[in-house]
Amino acid sequence: MASRSAIDAGIPPRPLAAELRRRIAGSLQGGDDSQFAGPNGGTPITKLATYHARAVETIRDMTINEPALIVVLDGIKEVHLAGDMFEFHPGEPFVLPAGQSFDIVNRPDEASGRYRAVFITLPRDLVRRVAQAHPRRGKAVAVSTRKPHDPGIDLTPQAVDTISHAAMALSRTDLDASLAEHRVMEILLLIGHLPAIMRIHAGATFSERARHHIALAPMDSWRAHDLARLLGVSSATLRRRLADEGTSLRHILTDERMRRARAMIEDGERNIAAIAAACGYSSRSHFAASFRSAHGASPHGLIAAAAGSRSGTAASSP
């Protein structure tokens, strides 16, 4: 089992983590937990809450009904998920997945003797609505050293602003429910590519869950036992359940690689070698053959069509 600190790995930088902690901690001073009801007092839109502990806590086989964004304010949180351990320090945000078992350990700060964290629920309905309104948002994944199932969020100045803005707004009990919803949607636009979020708008089928793990890293050499571990099943069960849904690991991997290739071309990438490498191909000829089979045109043909479309000529999509 691997142990990794987000700060030790260089993600996120200490100044950004410190700034996020400072902003959120300041907004919560003297504040109570907040919950924002939906229309006519229905299902809550979201909930902001703080959690405190004075001694080391270990909670095993925990599951939650809605994904949640968490920022540690004091102490350290360990998250044991999919066979790995991830460690989060003050100011480091992460998202816990819904419907997936994990273990957590909360360690109080050595100086203050206190563990404290804030969490914001991310309701499934909002996740799906944001995904439908911005279907390509989750595909624009920045380069990251994280593993596909790492729940951590890479901090950038934009991420600090988005998360702190939401936390500060949601800490106000007089905030209008529609504004509370808007703040959560801003967070979802920021983190829509994370597995905990993609799993919800991907759908509930086994093959869709598999597909969206692969979509996060189509350049990887996916093997059955790698994917099976992430999905919590054996390799044999993985193959059987994919076959029951009329697909296979090879089919899903090729399909996601070709989706990524087409998206890169449509986004302006012209270097075929770079596209092939980003999609897990070391051979340009093998990449070109797979591309033509999937899209009915060569990579060069689609690049020419995309270039013509951008320049205003009548270029049809193959």
PDB file of C-alpha atoms in Angstrom:
ATOM      1  CA  MET A   1       0.000   0.000   0.000  1.00  0.00           C
ATOM      2  CA  ALA A   2       1.517   3.291  -1.083  1.00  0.00           C
ATOM      3  CA  SER A   3       1.534   6.387   1.092  1.00  0.00           C
ATOM      4  CA  ARG A   4       1.743   9.807  -0.452  1.00  0.00           C
ATOM      5  CA  SER A   5       1.370  13.321   0.867  1.00  0.00           C
ATOM      6  CA  ALA A   6      -0.061  15.796  -1.611  1.00  0.00           C
ATOM      7  CA  ILE A   7       2.386  18.440  -0.398  1.00  0.00           C
ATOM      8  CA  ASP A   8       5.389  16.095  -0.500  1.00  0.00           C
ATOM      9  CA  ALA A   9       4.475  15.253  -4.108  1.00  0.00           C
ATOM     10  CA  GLY A  10       4.412  18.936  -4.980  1.00  0.00           C
ATOM     11  CA  ILE A  11       0.609  19.090  -5.289  1.00  0.00           C
ATOM     12  CA  PRO A  12      -0.559  21.536  -4.129  1.00  0.00           C
ATOM     13  CA  PRO A  13       2.115  24.180  -3.377  1.00  0.00           C
ATOM     14  CA  ARG A  14       2.302  25.116   0.294  1.00  0.00           C
ATOM     15  CA  PRO A  15       1.439  28.812  -0.212  1.00  0.00           C
ATOM     16  CA  LEU A  16      -1.811  27.954  -2.000  1.00  0.00           C
ATOM     17  CA  ALA A  17      -2.796  25.374   0.614  1.00  0.00           C
ATOM     18  CA  ALA A  18      -2.043  27.856   3.396  1.00  0.00           C
ATOM     19  CA  GLU A  19      -4.095  30.546   1.656  1.00  0.00           C
ATOM     20  CA  LEU A  20      -7.084  28.243   1.172  1.00  0.00           C
ATOM     21  CA  ARG A  21      -6.965  27.199   4.822  1.00  0.00           C
ATOM     22  CA  ARG A  22      -6.717  30.828   5.953  1.00  0.00           C
ATOM     23  CA  ARG A  23      -9.723  31.923   3.921  1.00  0.00           C
ATOM     24  CA  ILE A  24     -11.981  29.042   4.954  1.00  0.00           C
ATOM     25  CA  ALA A  25     -10.982  29.083   8.632  1.00  0.00           C
ATOM     26  CA  GLY A  26     -11.620  32.820   8.772  1.00  0.00           C
ATOM     27  CA  SER A  27     -15.075  32.485   7.265  1.00  0.00           C
ATOM     28  CA  LEU A  28     -16.097  29.774   9.761  1.00  0.00           C
ATOM     29  CA  GLN A  29     -15.214  31.592  12.965  1.00  0.00           C
ATOM     30  CA  GLY A  30     -18.325  31.593  15.090  1.00  0.00           C
ATOM     31  CA  GLY A  31     -20.386  30.080  12.265  1.00  0.00           C
ATOM     32  CA  ASP A  32     -22.768  27.134  12.511  1.00  0.00           C
ATOM     33  CA  ASP A  33     -23.215  24.339  10.028  1.00  0.00           C
ATOM     34  CA  SER A  34     -25.458  25.320   7.107  1.00  0.00           C
ATOM     35  CA  GLN A  35     -27.964  23.391   5.029  1.00  0.00           C
ATOM     36  CA  PHE A  36     -29.859  24.784   2.042  1.00  0.00           C
ATOM     37  CA  ALA A  37     -33.235  23.294   1.206  1.00  0.00           C
ATOM     38  CA  GLY A  38     -34.428  22.689  -2.332  1.00  0.00           C
ATOM     39  CA  PRO A  39     -37.682  23.995  -3.828  1.00  0.00           C
ATOM     40  CA  ASN A  40     -40.641  23.872  -1.433  1.00  0.00           C
ATOM     41  CA  GLY A  41     -38.391  22.662   1.354  1.00  0.00           C
ATOM     42  CA  GLY A  42     -37.452  19.501  -0.543  1.00  0.00           C
ATOM     43  CA  THR A  43     -34.153  17.605  -0.732  1.00  0.00           C
ATOM     44  CA  PRO A  44     -31.295  19.829   0.486  1.00  0.00           C
ATOM     45  CA  ILE A  45     -29.281  21.440  -2.292  1.00  0.00           C
ATOM     46  CA  THR A  46     -26.093  21.189  -0.297  1.00  0.00           C
ATOM     47  CA  LYS A  47     -24.706  21.159   3.204  1.00  0.00           C
ATOM     48  CA  LEU A  48     -21.603  22.756   4.677  1.00  0.00           C
ATOM     49  CA  ALA A  49     -20.392  21.315   7.958  1.00  0.00           C
ATOM     50  CA  THR A  50     -17.313  21.223  10.136  1.00  0.00           C
ATOM     51  CA  TYR A  51     -15.948  18.175  11.909  1.00  0.00           C
ATOM     52  CA  HIS A  52     -13.805  18.244  15.052  1.00  0.00           C
ATOM     53  CA  ALA A  53     -11.795  15.601  16.889  1.00  0.00           C
ATOM     54  CA  ARG A  54      -9.385  15.673  19.824  1.00  0.00           C
ATOM     55  CA  ALA A  55      -7.938  12.164  19.522  1.00  0.00           C
ATOM     56  CA  VAL A  56      -6.811   9.951  16.668  1.00  0.00           C
ATOM     57  CA  GLU A  57      -9.861   8.394  15.005  1.00  0.00           C
ATOM     58  CA  THR A  58     -10.018   5.420  12.649  1.00  0.00           C
ATOM     59  CA  ILE A  59     -13.242   4.758  10.746  1.00  0.00           C
ATOM     60  CA  ARG A  60     -13.352   1.618   8.614  1.00  0.00           C
ATOM     61  CA  ASP A  61     -15.591   0.602   5.715  1.00  0.00           C
ATOM     62  CA  MET A  62     -17.182   4.022   5.512  1.00  0.00           C
ATOM     63  CA  THR A  63     -19.575   4.908   2.695  1.00  0.00           C
ATOM     64  CA  ILE A  64     -21.432   8.129   1.953  1.00  0.00           C
ATOM     65  CA  ASN A  65     -24.551   8.731  -0.128  1.00  0.00           C
ATOM     66  CA  GLU A  66     -23.341  11.886  -1.872  1.00  0.00           C
ATOM     67  CA  PRO A  67     -19.786  12.826  -2.868  1.00  0.00           C
ATOM     68  CA  ALA A  68     -18.276  15.475  -0.627  1.00  0.00           C
ATOM     69  CA  LEU A  69     -15.515  18.023  -1.004  1.00  0.00           C
ATOM     70  CA  ILE A  70     -13.363  18.176   2.126  1.00  0.00           C
ATOM     71  CA  VAL A  71     -10.645  20.590   3.199  1.00  0.00           C
ATOM     72  CA  VAL A  72      -8.556  19.774   6.261  1.00  0.00           C
ATOM     73  CA  LEU A  73      -8.086  22.834   8.471  1.00  0.00           C
ATOM     74  CA  ASP A  74      -6.104  21.356  11.384  1.00  0.00           C
ATOM     75  CA  GLY A  75      -4.334  18.014  11.657  1.00  0.00           C
ATOM     76  CA  ILE A  76      -3.982  15.315   9.007  1.00  0.00           C
ATOM     77  CA  LYS A  77      -6.496  13.026   7.313  1.00  0.00           C
ATOM     78  CA  GLU A  78      -5.575   9.668   5.825  1.00  0.00           C
ATOM     79  CA  VAL A  79      -7.890   8.206   3.178  1.00  0.00           C
ATOM     80  CA  HIS A  80      -7.463   4.496   2.362  1.00  0.00           C
ATOM     81  CA  LEU A  81      -9.080   3.929  -1.022  1.00  0.00           C
ATOM     82  CA  ALA A  82      -8.689   1.293  -3.769  1.00  0.00           C
ATOM     83  CA  GLY A  83      -5.613  -0.209  -2.130  1.00  0.00           C
ATOM     84  CA  ASP A  84      -3.730   3.050  -1.616  1.00  0.00           C
ATOM     85  CA  MET A  85      -3.366   5.524   1.215  1.00  0.00           C
ATOM     86  CA  PHE A  86      -3.621   9.260   0.538  1.00  0.00           C
ATOM     87  CA  GLU A  87      -2.640  11.812   3.159  1.00  0.00           C
ATOM     88  CA  PHE A  88      -4.058  15.338   3.290  1.00  0.00           C
ATOM     89  CA  HIS A  89      -2.651  18.241   5.287  1.00  0.00           C
ATOM     90  CA  PRO A  90      -4.215  21.627   6.171  1.00  0.00           C
ATOM     91  CA  GLY A  91      -5.459  23.462   3.112  1.00  0.00           C
ATOM     92  CA  GLU A  92      -5.393  20.400   0.833  1.00  0.00           C
ATOM     93  CA  PRO A  93      -8.813  19.716  -0.747  1.00  0.00           C
ATOM     94  CA  PHE A  94     -10.078  16.338  -1.892  1.00  0.00           C
ATOM     95  CA  VAL A  95     -13.338  14.637  -2.862  1.00  0.00           C
ATOM     96  CA  LEU A  96     -14.655  11.486  -1.191  1.00  0.00           C
ATOM     97  CA  PRO A  97     -16.688   9.255  -3.518  1.00  0.00           C
ATOM     98  CA  ALA A  98     -20.271   8.183  -2.936  1.00  0.00           C
ATOM     99  CA  GLY A  99     -21.201   4.527  -2.736  1.00  0.00           C
ATOM    100  CA  GLN A 100     -17.620   3.298  -2.468  1.00  0.00           C
ATOM    101  CA  SER A 101     -16.106   1.868   0.699  1.00  0.00           C
ATOM    102  CA  PHE A 102     -13.023   3.544   2.180  1.00  0.00           C
ATOM    103  CA  ASP A 103     -11.215   3.870   5.509  1.00  0.00           C
ATOM    104  CA  ILE A 104     -10.215   7.168   7.072  1.00  0.00           C
ATOM    105  CA  VAL A 105      -7.878   8.158   9.894  1.00  0.00           C
ATOM    106  CA  ASN A 106      -8.099  11.633  11.480  1.00  0.00           C
ATOM    107  CA  ARG A 107      -4.944  12.770  13.270  1.00  0.00           C
ATOM    108  CA  PRO A 108      -5.085  15.907  15.445  1.00  0.00           C
ATOM    109  CA  ASP A 109      -2.444  18.597  15.022  1.00  0.00           C
ATOM    110  CA  GLU A 110       0.469  17.932  17.395  1.00  0.00           C
ATOM    111  CA  ALA A 111       0.630  21.537  18.603  1.00  0.00           C
ATOM    112  CA  SER A 112      -3.067  22.322  19.128  1.00  0.00           C
ATOM    113  CA  GLY A 113      -4.287  18.780  19.755  1.00  0.00           C
ATOM    114  CA  ARG A 114      -7.194  19.419  17.403  1.00  0.00           C
ATOM    115  CA  TYR A 115      -8.359  17.869  14.147  1.00  0.00           C
ATOM    116  CA  ARG A 116     -10.756  19.984  12.132  1.00  0.00           C
ATOM    117  CA  ALA A 117     -12.106  19.782   8.589  1.00  0.00           C
ATOM    118  CA  VAL A 118     -14.899  21.360   6.570  1.00  0.00           C
ATOM    119  CA  PHE A 119     -16.985  19.446   4.063  1.00  0.00           C
ATOM    120  CA  ILE A 120     -19.445  20.456   1.376  1.00  0.00           C
ATOM    121  CA  THR A 121     -21.856  17.889  -0.045  1.00  0.00           C
ATOM    122  CA  LEU A 122     -22.106  17.644  -3.834  1.00  0.00           C
ATOM    123  CA  PRO A 123     -25.614  16.365  -4.623  1.00  0.00           C
ATOM    124  CA  ARG A 124     -25.999  13.905  -7.467  1.00  0.00           C
ATOM    125  CA  ASP A 125     -28.687  15.956  -9.188  1.00  0.00           C
ATOM    126  CA  LEU A 126     -26.377  18.952  -9.458  1.00  0.00           C
ATOM    127  CA  VAL A 127     -23.527  16.749 -10.656  1.00  0.00           C
ATOM    128  CA  ARG A 128     -25.682  15.436 -13.506  1.00  0.00           C
ATOM    129  CA  ARG A 129     -27.058  18.860 -14.408  1.00  0.00           C
ATOM    130  CA  VAL A 130     -23.603  20.396 -14.636  1.00  0.00           C
ATOM    131  CA  ALA A 131     -22.368  17.448 -16.720  1.00  0.00           C
ATOM    132  CA  GLN A 132     -25.292  17.819 -19.134  1.00  0.00           C
ATOM    133  CA  ALA A 133     -24.831  21.588 -19.450  1.00  0.00           C
ATOM    134  CA  HIS A 134     -21.051  21.322 -19.935  1.00  0.00           C
ATOM    135  CA  PRO A 135     -20.419  17.886 -21.507  1.00  0.00           C
ATOM    136  CA  ARG A 136     -16.826  18.633 -22.532  1.00  0.00           C
ATOM    137  CA  ARG A 137     -15.773  20.227 -19.267  1.00  0.00           C
ATOM    138  CA  GLY A 138     -14.682  16.963 -17.666  1.00  0.00           C
ATOM    139  CA  LYS A 139     -12.489  16.111 -20.667  1.00  0.00           C
ATOM    140  CA  ALA A 140     -10.212  19.104 -20.191  1.00  0.00           C
ATOM    141  CA  VAL A 141      -8.026  17.449 -17.583  1.00  0.00           C
ATOM    142  CA  ALA A 142      -4.823  19.267 -16.695  1.00  0.00           C
ATOM    143  CA  VAL A 143      -1.564  17.337 -16.570  1.00  0.00           C
ATOM    144  CA  SER A 144      -1.285  15.753 -13.139  1.00  0.00           C
ATOM    145  CA  THR A 145       0.977  13.260 -11.384  1.00  0.00           C
ATOM    146  CA  ARG A 146      -1.960  11.804  -9.482  1.00  0.00           C
ATOM    147  CA  LYS A 147      -3.209   8.249  -9.813  1.00  0.00           C
ATOM    148  CA  PRO A 148      -6.616   7.879 -11.496  1.00  0.00           C
ATOM    149  CA  HIS A 149      -8.336   7.098  -8.168  1.00  0.00           C
ATOM    150  CA  ASP A 150      -6.490   9.784  -6.155  1.00  0.00           C
ATOM    151  CA  PRO A 151      -9.253  11.910  -4.530  1.00  0.00           C
ATOM    152  CA  GLY A 152      -6.989  14.971  -4.241  1.00  0.00           C
ATOM    153  CA  ILE A 153      -7.569  18.237  -6.095  1.00  0.00           C
ATOM    154  CA  ASP A 154      -4.596  19.981  -7.695  1.00  0.00           C
ATOM    155  CA  LEU A 155      -4.538  23.477  -6.246  1.00  0.00           C
ATOM    156  CA  THR A 156      -4.255  26.477  -8.531  1.00  0.00           C
ATOM    157  CA  PRO A 157      -5.113  30.114  -7.797  1.00  0.00           C
ATOM    158  CA  GLN A 158      -8.444  29.510  -9.568  1.00  0.00           C
ATOM    159  CA  ALA A 159      -9.145  26.474  -7.396  1.00  0.00           C
ATOM    160  CA  VAL A 160      -8.372  28.440  -4.230  1.00  0.00           C
ATOM    161  CA  ASP A 161     -10.763  31.191  -5.310  1.00  0.00           C
ATOM    162  CA  THR A 162     -13.549  28.782  -6.302  1.00  0.00           C
ATOM    163  CA  ILE A 163     -13.431  26.603  -3.193  1.00  0.00           C
ATOM    164  CA  SER A 164     -12.953  29.449  -0.706  1.00  0.00           C
ATOM    165  CA  HIS A 165     -15.670  31.522  -2.381  1.00  0.00           C
ATOM    166  CA  ALA A 166     -18.094  28.621  -2.038  1.00  0.00           C
ATOM    167  CA  ALA A 167     -17.153  27.872   1.573  1.00  0.00           C
ATOM    168  CA  MET A 168     -17.432  31.504   2.619  1.00  0.00           C
ATOM    169  CA  ALA A 169     -20.820  31.878   0.922  1.00  0.00           C
ATOM    170  CA  LEU A 170     -22.232  28.587   2.217  1.00  0.00           C
ATOM    171  CA  SER A 171     -21.209  29.413   5.786  1.00  0.00           C
ATOM    172  CA  ARG A 172     -23.908  32.107   5.751  1.00  0.00           C
ATOM    173  CA  THR A 173     -27.253  30.766   6.873  1.00  0.00           C
ATOM    174  CA  ASP A 174     -29.047  33.694   5.183  1.00  0.00           C
ATOM    175  CA  LEU A 175     -27.720  32.821   1.707  1.00  0.00           C
ATOM    176  CA  ASP A 176     -30.449  32.375  -0.902  1.00  0.00           C
ATOM    177  CA  ALA A 177     -30.868  28.729  -1.947  1.00  0.00           C
ATOM    178  CA  SER A 178     -30.364  29.532  -5.628  1.00  0.00           C
ATOM    179  CA  LEU A 179     -27.058  31.217  -4.821  1.00  0.00           C
ATOM    180  CA  ALA A 180     -26.017  28.222  -2.735  1.00  0.00           C
ATOM    181  CA  GLU A 181     -26.729  25.996  -5.726  1.00  0.00           C
ATOM    182  CA  HIS A 182     -24.668  28.278  -7.953  1.00  0.00           C
ATOM    183  CA  ARG A 183     -21.672  28.072  -5.615  1.00  0.00           C
ATOM    184  CA  VAL A 184     -21.773  24.264  -5.672  1.00  0.00           C
ATOM    185  CA  MET A 185     -22.046  24.272  -9.463  1.00  0.00           C
ATOM    186  CA  GLU A 186     -18.889  26.402  -9.647  1.00  0.00           C
ATOM    187  CA  ILE A 187     -17.067  23.719  -7.642  1.00  0.00           C
ATOM    188  CA  LEU A 188     -18.376  21.006  -9.957  1.00  0.00           C
ATOM    189  CA  LEU A 189     -17.105  22.874 -13.009  1.00  0.00           C
ATOM    190  CA  LEU A 190     -13.688  22.885 -11.360  1.00  0.00           C
ATOM    191  CA  ILE A 191     -13.582  19.199 -10.378  1.00  0.00           C
ATOM    192  CA  GLY A 192     -15.840  17.549 -12.970  1.00  0.00           C
ATOM    193  CA  HIS A 193     -12.979  15.322 -14.189  1.00  0.00           C
ATOM    194  CA  LEU A 194     -12.424  13.605 -10.827  1.00  0.00           C
ATOM    195  CA  PRO A 195     -13.465   9.923 -10.569  1.00  0.00           C
ATOM    196  CA  ALA A 196     -15.823  10.604  -7.638  1.00  0.00           C
ATOM    197  CA  ILE A 197     -17.763  13.044  -9.826  1.00  0.00           C
ATOM    198  CA  MET A 198     -17.480  11.298 -13.204  1.00  0.00           C
ATOM    199  CA  ARG A 199     -18.802   8.081 -11.692  1.00  0.00           C
ATOM    200  CA  ILE A 200     -22.127   9.772 -10.983  1.00  0.00           C
ATOM    201  CA  HIS A 201     -22.805  11.414 -14.322  1.00  0.00           C
ATOM    202  CA  ALA A 202     -21.368   8.401 -16.135  1.00  0.00           C
ATOM    203  CA  GLY A 203     -24.295   6.212 -15.105  1.00  0.00           C
ATOM    204  CA  ALA A 204     -24.665   3.147 -12.952  1.00  0.00           C
ATOM    205  CA  THR A 205     -23.660   0.329 -15.282  1.00  0.00           C
ATOM    206  CA  PHE A 206     -20.499  -1.619 -14.617  1.00  0.00           C
ATOM    207  CA  SER A 207     -19.044  -0.874 -18.060  1.00  0.00           C
ATOM    208  CA  GLU A 208     -19.651   2.859 -17.625  1.00  0.00           C
ATOM    209  CA  ARG A 209     -17.830   2.815 -14.316  1.00  0.00           C
ATOM    210  CA  ALA A 210     -14.945   1.028 -16.025  1.00  0.00           C
ATOM    211  CA  ARG A 211     -15.008   3.423 -18.953  1.00  0.00           C
ATOM    212  CA  HIS A 212     -14.641   6.510 -16.838  1.00  0.00           C
ATOM    213  CA  HIS A 213     -11.654   5.177 -14.952  1.00  0.00           C
ATOM    214  CA  ILE A 214      -9.976   4.533 -18.284  1.00  0.00           C
ATOM    215  CA  ALA A 215     -11.024   7.917 -19.666  1.00  0.00           C
ATOM    216  CA  LEU A 216      -8.910   9.605 -16.983  1.00  0.00           C
ATOM    217  CA  ALA A 217      -5.722   7.959 -18.281  1.00  0.00           C
ATOM    218  CA  PRO A 218      -6.181   6.460 -21.768  1.00  0.00           C
ATOM    219  CA  MET A 219      -2.423   6.571 -22.315  1.00  0.00           C
ATOM    220  CA  ASP A 220      -1.865   3.953 -19.607  1.00  0.00           C
ATOM    221  CA  SER A 221      -1.343   0.265 -20.382  1.00  0.00           C
ATOM    222  CA  TRP A 222      -4.508  -0.890 -18.663  1.00  0.00           C
ATOM    223  CA  ARG A 223      -4.513  -4.511 -17.539  1.00  0.00           C
ATOM    224  CA  ALA A 224      -7.463  -6.440 -16.196  1.00  0.00           C
ATOM    225  CA  HIS A 225      -6.150  -6.624 -12.636  1.00  0.00           C
ATOM    226  CA  ASP A 226      -5.470  -2.851 -12.568  1.00  0.00           C
ATOM    227  CA  LEU A 227      -9.057  -2.003 -13.457  1.00  0.00           C
ATOM    228  CA  ALA A 228     -10.495  -4.812 -11.340  1.00  0.00           C
ATOM    229  CA  ARG A 229      -8.742  -3.422  -8.256  1.00  0.00           C
ATOM    230  CA  LEU A 230     -10.254   0.022  -8.825  1.00  0.00           C
ATOM    231  CA  LEU A 231     -13.718  -1.465  -9.231  1.00  0.00           C
ATOM    232  CA  GLY A 232     -13.365  -3.741  -6.219  1.00  0.00           C
ATOM    233  CA  VAL A 233     -13.747  -7.051  -8.076  1.00  0.00           C
ATOM    234  CA  SER A 234     -11.552  -9.893  -9.295  1.00  0.00           C
ATOM    235  CA  SER A 235     -10.133  -9.980 -12.821  1.00  0.00           C
ATOM    236  CA  ALA A 236     -12.443 -12.878 -13.671  1.00  0.00           C
ATOM    237  CA  THR A 237     -15.478 -10.966 -12.420  1.00  0.00           C
ATOM    238  CA  LEU A 238     -14.391  -7.914 -14.383  1.00  0.00           C
ATOM    239  CA  ARG A 239     -14.253  -9.880 -17.636  1.00  0.00           C
ATOM    240  CA  ARG A 240     -17.556 -11.622 -16.945  1.00  0.00           C
ATOM    241  CA  ARG A 241     -19.479  -8.462 -16.076  1.00  0.00           C
ATOM    242  CA  LEU A 242     -18.127  -6.568 -19.077  1.00  0.00           C
ATOM    243  CA  ALA A 243     -19.043  -9.509 -21.312  1.00  0.00           C
ATOM    244  CA  ASP A 244     -22.551  -9.536 -19.816  1.00  0.00           C
ATOM    245  CA  GLU A 245     -22.887  -5.924 -20.968  1.00  0.00           C
ATOM    246  CA  GLY A 246     -21.616  -6.767 -24.436  1.00  0.00           C
ATOM    247  CA  THR A 247     -18.166  -5.236 -24.190  1.00  0.00           C
ATOM    248  CA  SER A 248     -14.596  -5.905 -23.052  1.00  0.00           C
ATOM    249  CA  LEU A 249     -11.621  -4.108 -21.565  1.00  0.00           C
ATOM    250  CA  ARG A 250      -9.919  -3.995 -24.978  1.00  0.00           C
ATOM    251  CA  HIS A 251     -13.002  -2.460 -26.614  1.00  0.00           C
ATOM    252  CA  ILE A 252     -13.449   0.189 -23.928  1.00  0.00           C
ATOM    253  CA  LEU A 253      -9.757   1.075 -23.925  1.00  0.00           C
ATOM    254  CA  THR A 254      -9.620   1.477 -27.709  1.00  0.00           C
ATOM    255  CA  ASP A 255     -12.844   3.470 -27.742  1.00  0.00           C
ATOM    256  CA  GLU A 256     -11.678   5.886 -25.044  1.00  0.00           C
ATOM    257  CA  ARG A 257      -8.310   6.322 -26.736  1.00  0.00           C
ATOM    258  CA  MET A 258     -10.030   7.199 -30.005  1.00  0.00           C
ATOM    259  CA  ARG A 259     -12.365   9.606 -28.228  1.00  0.00           C
ATOM    260  CA  ARG A 260      -9.366  11.343 -26.713  1.00  0.00           C
ATOM    261  CA  ALA A 261      -7.592  11.461 -30.102  1.00  0.00           C
ATOM    262  CA  ARG A 262     -10.569  13.064 -31.812  1.00  0.00           C
ATOM    263  CA  ALA A 263     -11.037  15.565 -28.972  1.00  0.00           C
ATOM    264  CA  MET A 264      -7.380  16.587 -29.200  1.00  0.00           C
ATOM    265  CA  ILE A 265      -7.670  17.197 -32.952  1.00  0.00           C
ATOM    266  CA  GLU A 266     -10.896  19.151 -32.517  1.00  0.00           C
ATOM    267  CA  ASP A 267      -9.162  21.226 -29.844  1.00  0.00           C
ATOM    268  CA  GLY A 268      -6.408  22.185 -32.289  1.00  0.00           C
ATOM    269  CA  GLU A 269      -3.641  19.621 -31.822  1.00  0.00           C
ATOM    270  CA  ARG A 270      -1.846  18.944 -35.153  1.00  0.00           C
ATOM    271  CA  ASN A 271       1.111  16.767 -34.116  1.00  0.00           C
ATOM    272  CA  ILE A 272       0.054  13.185 -34.834  1.00  0.00           C
ATOM    273  CA  ALA A 273       2.965  11.707 -32.887  1.00  0.00           C
ATOM    274  CA  ALA A 274       1.923  13.708 -29.816  1.00  0.00           C
ATOM    275  CA  ILE A 275      -1.703  12.625 -30.204  1.00  0.00           C
ATOM    276  CA  ALA A 276      -0.704   8.983 -30.571  1.00  0.00           C
ATOM    277  CA  ALA A 277       1.496   9.138 -27.467  1.00  0.00           C
ATOM    278  CA  ALA A 278      -1.256  10.826 -25.429  1.00  0.00           C
ATOM    279  CA  CYS A 279      -3.539   7.955 -26.404  1.00  0.00           C
ATOM    280  CA  GLY A 280      -1.115   5.189 -25.440  1.00  0.00           C
ATOM    281  CA  TYR A 281       0.300   4.302 -28.871  1.00  0.00           C
ATOM    282  CA  SER A 282       4.032   4.008 -29.527  1.00  0.00           C
ATOM    283  CA  SER A 283       3.427   3.138 -33.199  1.00  0.00           C
ATOM    284  CA  ARG A 284       1.965   5.834 -35.438  1.00  0.00           C
ATOM    285  CA  SER A 285       0.835   3.235 -37.971  1.00  0.00           C
ATOM    286  CA  HIS A 286      -1.092   1.249 -35.336  1.00  0.00           C
ATOM    287  CA  PHE A 287      -2.615   4.492 -34.085  1.00  0.00           C
ATOM    288  CA  ALA A 288      -3.640   5.541 -37.593  1.00  0.00           C
ATOM    289  CA  ALA A 289      -5.240   2.142 -38.278  1.00  0.00           C
ATOM    290  CA  SER A 290      -7.256   2.274 -35.037  1.00  0.00           C
ATOM    291  CA  PHE A 291      -8.261   5.860 -35.745  1.00  0.00           C
ATOM    292  CA  ARG A 292      -9.499   5.085 -39.263  1.00  0.00           C
ATOM    293  CA  SER A 293     -11.447   2.089 -37.983  1.00  0.00           C
ATOM    294  CA  ALA A 294     -13.121   4.200 -35.301  1.00  0.00           C
ATOM    295  CA  HIS A 295     -13.787   7.410 -37.233  1.00  0.00           C
ATOM    296  CA  GLY A 296     -13.840   6.380 -40.891  1.00  0.00           C
ATOM    297  CA  ALA A 297     -11.019   8.784 -41.776  1.00  0.00           C
ATOM    298  CA  SER A 298      -7.308   9.087 -41.200  1.00  0.00           C
ATOM    299  CA  PRO A 299      -5.913  11.429 -38.534  1.00  0.00           C
ATOM    300  CA  HIS A 300      -4.579  13.640 -41.356  1.00  0.00           C
ATOM    301  CA  GLY A 301      -8.046  13.738 -42.903  1.00  0.00           C
ATOM    302  CA  LEU A 302      -9.714  14.860 -39.689  1.00  0.00           C
ATOM    303  CA  ILE A 303      -6.975  17.407 -39.042  1.00  0.00           C
ATOM    304  CA  ALA A 304      -7.540  18.883 -42.511  1.00  0.00           C
ATOM    305  CA  ALA A 305     -11.298  18.966 -41.926  1.00  0.00           C
ATOM    306  CA  ALA A 306     -10.862  20.627 -38.530  1.00  0.00           C
ATOM    307  CA  ALA A 307      -8.462  23.188 -39.991  1.00  0.00           C
ATOM    308  CA  GLY A 308     -10.888  23.944 -42.812  1.00  0.00           C
ATOM    309  CA  SER A 309     -13.741  24.388 -40.355  1.00  0.00           C
ATOM    310  CA  ARG A 310     -11.689  26.830 -38.300  1.00  0.00           C
ATOM    311  CA  SER A 311     -10.752  28.880 -41.366  1.00  0.00           C
ATOM    312  CA  GLY A 312     -14.378  29.130 -42.463  1.00  0.00           C
ATOM    313  CA  THR A 313     -14.292  26.653 -45.369  1.00  0.00           C
ATOM    314  CA  ALA A 314     -16.989  24.055 -45.819  1.00  0.00           C
ATOM    315  CA  ALA A 315     -15.384  21.042 -44.144  1.00  0.00           C
ATOM    316  CA  SER A 316     -17.659  18.250 -43.058  1.00  0.00           C
ATOM    317  CA  SER A 317     -16.947  16.060 -40.077  1.00  0.00           C
ATOM    318  CA  PRO A 318     -16.171  12.459 -41.115  1.00  0.00           C
TER     319      PRO A 318
END
